[in-house]
């Protein structure tokens, strides 16, 4: 296992290098000059050219990317152009809201998805099963941004409990106040993922419930709850874990849209602001963070397989 984890961690390096090179080149191909955006519309051409030279934007792309990689290896992701602070500090300041939103959305998606999938499988072909499958189809089809806007209009505005937008930092206002700001965004973000988990759980449960050992357990007099949760769910959950890992990665990506709708100062909103301002160092740093998280999440999922199913060996 240790050898497998080491190999996966080493494989992380070329993946991040490829992602970084693609983002670095694509950002240089976009129109717009970050030096001009920093100085504003009243800046002269000479001032823009001088600042661009100071920032190294006049250097060949190959030289720029070589210098950037050299700094990344040292742990320096550069300095944000419009925030005028180190990229690592900017990411750290916006990390709390995104992490809490993603984790809360994951808890909602896993809890609702697995529960709905198990109930649908236990009452297969019943009215309840059809209702759950219809709702899961609806959950997959509804866009995140539309559901977010509807939650603001129909839930947040009529009630005084849920804030319409914004975020309350935990250190200043406490966990309870922060959760009030994140509940509706988490519901909006997790709806599609909960639907996918429910459909996957139902399909796996139906297959496992037809197994010989389940029929044996029923023949020996085990109750329906014991058969479903003690015998069937434990084996049916293994393929669902893969979906949960992908869901977590999708939730991190979907947070970009959700944070814009609910005006949450997280990594996603920071990324969009960086793109509009052509802040190359900040964009590259955030993309590296997202790519690292994605690869590490998949690594954790692979390791969990060995614990859930002792037959699996790497």
XYZ file of C-alpha atoms in Angstrom:
314
model
C 0.000 0.000 0.000
C 2.816 2.430 0.889
C 4.471 1.734 -2.464
C 1.191 2.370 -4.304
C 0.601 5.672 -2.464
C 4.165 6.796 -3.230
C 3.723 5.993 -6.932
C 0.424 7.918 -7.047
C 1.972 10.922 -5.312
C 4.878 10.897 -7.780
C 2.378 10.671 -10.648
C 0.848 13.886 -9.312
C 3.884 15.869 -10.498
C 3.546 15.334 -14.300
C -0.233 15.823 -14.084
C 0.201 19.198 -12.422
C 2.945 20.159 -14.871
C 0.712 19.409 -17.868
C -2.226 21.290 -16.348
C -0.013 24.258 -15.516
C 1.491 24.433 -19.016
C -1.945 24.287 -20.680
C -3.352 27.040 -18.458
C -0.210 29.151 -18.803
C -0.277 29.024 -22.627
C -4.050 29.510 -22.955
C -4.028 32.571 -20.700
C -1.307 34.184 -22.841
C -3.435 33.632 -25.946
C -6.356 35.607 -24.525
C -6.723 39.263 -25.556
C -6.044 41.970 -22.977
C -3.027 43.386 -21.195
C -2.838 42.971 -17.396
C -0.513 45.959 -17.150
C -3.114 48.170 -18.855
C -5.832 46.839 -16.563
C -3.736 47.564 -13.490
C -2.972 51.155 -14.511
C -6.486 51.974 -15.691
C -7.845 53.792 -18.746
C -5.906 57.012 -18.050
C -2.468 55.355 -18.295
C -0.221 56.273 -21.210
C 1.266 53.746 -23.610
C 4.739 54.356 -22.185
C 3.559 53.650 -18.643
C 1.843 50.428 -19.761
C 4.925 49.257 -21.654
C 7.174 50.043 -18.677
C 4.976 48.136 -16.220
C 4.650 45.172 -18.616
C 8.427 44.995 -18.831
C 8.759 45.119 -15.030
C 6.253 42.264 -14.714
C 8.182 40.154 -17.209
C 5.315 40.093 -19.727
C 7.689 41.131 -22.521
C 9.788 38.001 -22.076
C 9.219 34.932 -24.322
C 6.561 32.540 -23.022
C 9.115 29.747 -22.613
C 11.257 31.932 -20.371
C 8.199 33.071 -18.380
C 6.973 29.545 -17.746
C 10.480 28.308 -16.852
C 10.840 31.076 -14.293
C 7.342 30.347 -12.934
C 8.092 26.628 -12.501
C 11.355 27.445 -10.738
C 9.454 29.567 -8.232
C 6.684 26.957 -7.801
C 9.266 24.342 -6.836
C 10.437 26.750 -4.129
C 6.826 27.088 -2.922
C 6.364 30.549 -4.428
C 3.277 30.802 -6.688
C 4.024 34.414 -7.480
C 2.274 37.653 -6.573
C -1.276 38.550 -7.529
C -1.384 41.521 -9.899
C -4.609 43.164 -8.742
C -4.627 42.007 -5.095
C -0.941 42.960 -4.710
C -0.257 40.054 -2.346
C 1.291 36.565 -2.641
C -0.947 34.067 -4.461
C -0.700 31.556 -1.600
C -1.983 34.203 0.832
C -4.866 35.138 -1.504
C -5.887 31.468 -1.854
C -5.652 30.948 1.915
C -7.869 33.966 2.627
C -10.607 32.622 0.314
C -10.208 28.925 1.153
C -12.468 28.760 4.216
C -15.738 29.610 2.454
C -15.091 27.202 -0.437
C -14.053 24.318 1.821
C -17.072 24.701 4.114
C -19.442 25.040 1.157
C -17.990 21.977 -0.586
C -18.009 19.802 2.543
C -21.559 20.835 3.497
C -22.769 20.140 -0.050
C -21.022 16.748 0.040
C -22.697 15.827 3.343
C -26.106 16.789 1.919
C -25.490 14.927 -1.359
C -24.238 11.716 0.315
C -26.905 11.650 3.035
C -29.825 12.355 0.708
C -28.457 10.317 -2.204
C -27.673 7.097 -0.328
C -30.879 7.253 1.747
C -33.025 7.799 -1.350
C -31.214 5.056 -3.284
C -31.646 2.498 -0.493
C -35.331 3.342 -0.014
C -35.979 3.132 -3.768
C -34.260 -0.280 -3.981
C -36.014 -1.644 -0.882
C -39.429 -0.687 -2.352
C -38.544 -1.516 -5.938
C -41.249 -0.809 -8.570
C -43.482 0.858 -5.977
C -44.956 4.352 -6.197
C -42.253 5.562 -3.780
C -39.528 4.133 -6.040
C -40.974 5.891 -9.088
C -41.297 9.157 -7.164
C -37.655 9.028 -6.025
C -36.418 8.212 -9.538
C -38.492 11.059 -11.010
C -37.053 13.489 -8.478
C -33.517 12.226 -9.174
C -34.025 12.792 -12.905
C -35.233 16.299 -12.098
C -32.205 16.862 -9.851
C -29.787 15.888 -12.611
C -31.574 18.058 -15.195
C -31.926 21.291 -13.182
C -28.993 23.697 -13.691
C -27.173 24.786 -10.545
C -27.553 28.491 -11.283
C -31.338 28.226 -11.841
C -31.901 26.308 -8.607
C -29.757 28.830 -6.742
C -31.799 31.748 -8.062
C -35.086 29.983 -7.189
C -33.873 29.309 -3.631
C -33.048 33.003 -3.251
C -36.447 34.127 -4.623
C -38.701 31.520 -2.970
C -36.865 30.750 0.296
C -34.331 33.397 1.278
C -36.338 36.528 0.382
C -39.644 35.515 2.091
C -37.881 34.309 5.259
C -35.577 36.232 7.540
C -33.552 33.181 8.573
C -31.538 32.526 5.406
C -29.355 35.406 4.160
C -29.810 36.200 0.475
C -26.094 36.468 -0.240
C -22.683 36.888 1.375
C -20.704 34.920 3.927
C -19.884 35.218 7.658
C -16.328 34.089 8.549
C -16.216 31.438 11.275
C -13.531 33.195 13.311
C -15.604 36.371 13.608
C -19.234 35.172 13.706
C -19.039 31.496 14.712
C -19.906 28.258 12.910
C -23.688 28.671 13.320
C -23.797 32.019 11.530
C -21.541 30.692 8.754
C -23.804 27.694 8.193
C -26.850 29.972 7.796
C -25.113 31.604 4.834
C -24.084 28.268 3.316
C -27.202 26.058 3.669
C -29.024 27.315 0.566
C -25.871 27.398 -1.614
C -25.074 23.860 -0.444
C -28.566 22.639 -1.382
C -28.255 24.266 -4.790
C -24.798 22.796 -5.331
C -25.589 19.284 -4.091
C -28.925 18.631 -5.840
C -27.425 17.163 -9.017
C -24.808 15.125 -7.143
C -27.417 13.728 -4.699
C -29.509 12.606 -7.671
C -26.514 10.845 -9.271
C -25.608 9.095 -5.998
C -29.238 8.007 -5.499
C -29.438 6.418 -8.955
C -26.089 4.657 -8.529
C -26.981 3.387 -5.030
C -30.355 2.089 -6.219
C -28.805 0.207 -9.151
C -26.120 -1.392 -6.947
C -28.595 -2.275 -4.215
C -30.931 -3.984 -6.686
C -28.053 -6.115 -7.973
C -26.862 -7.055 -4.474
C -30.381 -7.823 -3.219
C -30.593 -10.566 -5.883
C -27.418 -12.261 -4.552
C -27.445 -15.743 -3.049
C -26.106 -14.641 0.328
C -28.944 -12.113 0.674
C -31.520 -14.811 -0.071
C -29.750 -17.034 2.471
C -29.949 -14.313 5.098
C -33.672 -13.897 4.436
C -34.169 -17.688 4.611
C -32.453 -17.756 8.005
C -35.021 -15.273 9.300
C -33.054 -12.011 9.193
C -35.292 -8.949 9.286
C -35.700 -6.702 6.247
C -33.731 -3.868 7.870
C -30.878 -6.217 8.804
C -30.705 -7.633 5.277
C -30.779 -4.176 3.689
C -28.345 -2.292 5.920
C -26.103 -5.028 7.382
C -25.692 -7.346 4.403
C -26.649 -5.561 1.170
C -25.630 -1.911 1.704
C -22.081 -2.752 2.795
C -21.336 -4.408 -0.557
C -23.445 -2.075 -2.682
C -21.701 1.018 -1.367
C -18.277 0.203 -2.903
C -19.071 1.345 -6.498
C -20.922 4.338 -5.050
C -17.715 5.478 -3.343
C -16.235 6.132 -6.791
C -19.191 8.347 -7.644
C -18.852 10.168 -4.309
C -15.203 10.933 -5.076
C -16.095 12.331 -8.487
C -18.973 14.258 -6.889
C -16.563 15.964 -4.500
C -14.434 17.068 -7.446
C -17.547 18.253 -9.305
C -18.729 20.137 -6.222
C -15.431 22.034 -6.131
C -15.907 22.967 -9.782
C -19.589 23.799 -9.336
C -18.720 26.087 -6.438
C -17.450 28.591 -9.024
C -21.016 29.207 -10.262
C -22.663 28.935 -6.827
C -20.270 31.403 -5.237
C -21.050 33.923 -7.972
C -24.831 33.597 -7.486
C -24.720 33.818 -3.679
C -21.845 36.334 -3.608
C -19.647 34.071 -1.485
C -16.005 35.218 -1.297
C -14.490 31.811 -2.068
C -11.925 30.357 -4.437
C -14.408 30.129 -7.340
C -15.339 33.807 -7.177
C -11.676 34.708 -6.829
C -10.899 32.680 -9.970
C -13.528 34.492 -12.048
C -12.266 37.864 -10.854
C -8.715 36.821 -11.737
C -9.779 35.769 -15.248
C -11.535 39.079 -15.933
C -8.469 41.012 -14.723
C -5.982 38.748 -16.573
C -4.179 38.037 -13.295
C -1.948 35.268 -14.676
C -0.142 34.271 -11.435
C -3.414 34.035 -9.491
C -5.163 31.986 -12.206
C -2.257 29.551 -12.431
C -2.096 29.198 -8.637
C -5.834 28.505 -8.280
C -5.828 25.983 -11.135
C -2.898 24.187 -9.525
C -4.807 24.084 -6.234
C -7.928 22.633 -7.907
C -5.920 20.080 -9.907
C -4.018 18.981 -6.783
C -7.250 18.596 -4.827
C -8.822 16.589 -7.658
C -5.901 14.132 -7.874
C -5.606 13.770 -4.095
C -9.346 13.099 -3.750
C -9.099 10.278 -6.272
C -6.101 8.892 -4.413
C -8.063 8.875 -1.142
C -10.956 7.101 -2.893
C -8.594 4.406 -4.206
C -7.177 3.878 -0.714
C -10.676 3.621 0.740
C -11.399 0.694 -1.593
C -8.856 -1.442 0.248
C -10.560 -0.762 3.579
C -14.099 -1.308 2.273
C -13.199 -4.495 0.389
C -10.219 -6.445 1.830
C -10.046 -8.483 -1.403
C -8.713 -5.446 -3.287
C -4.916 -5.242 -3.482
C -2.828 -2.606 -5.238
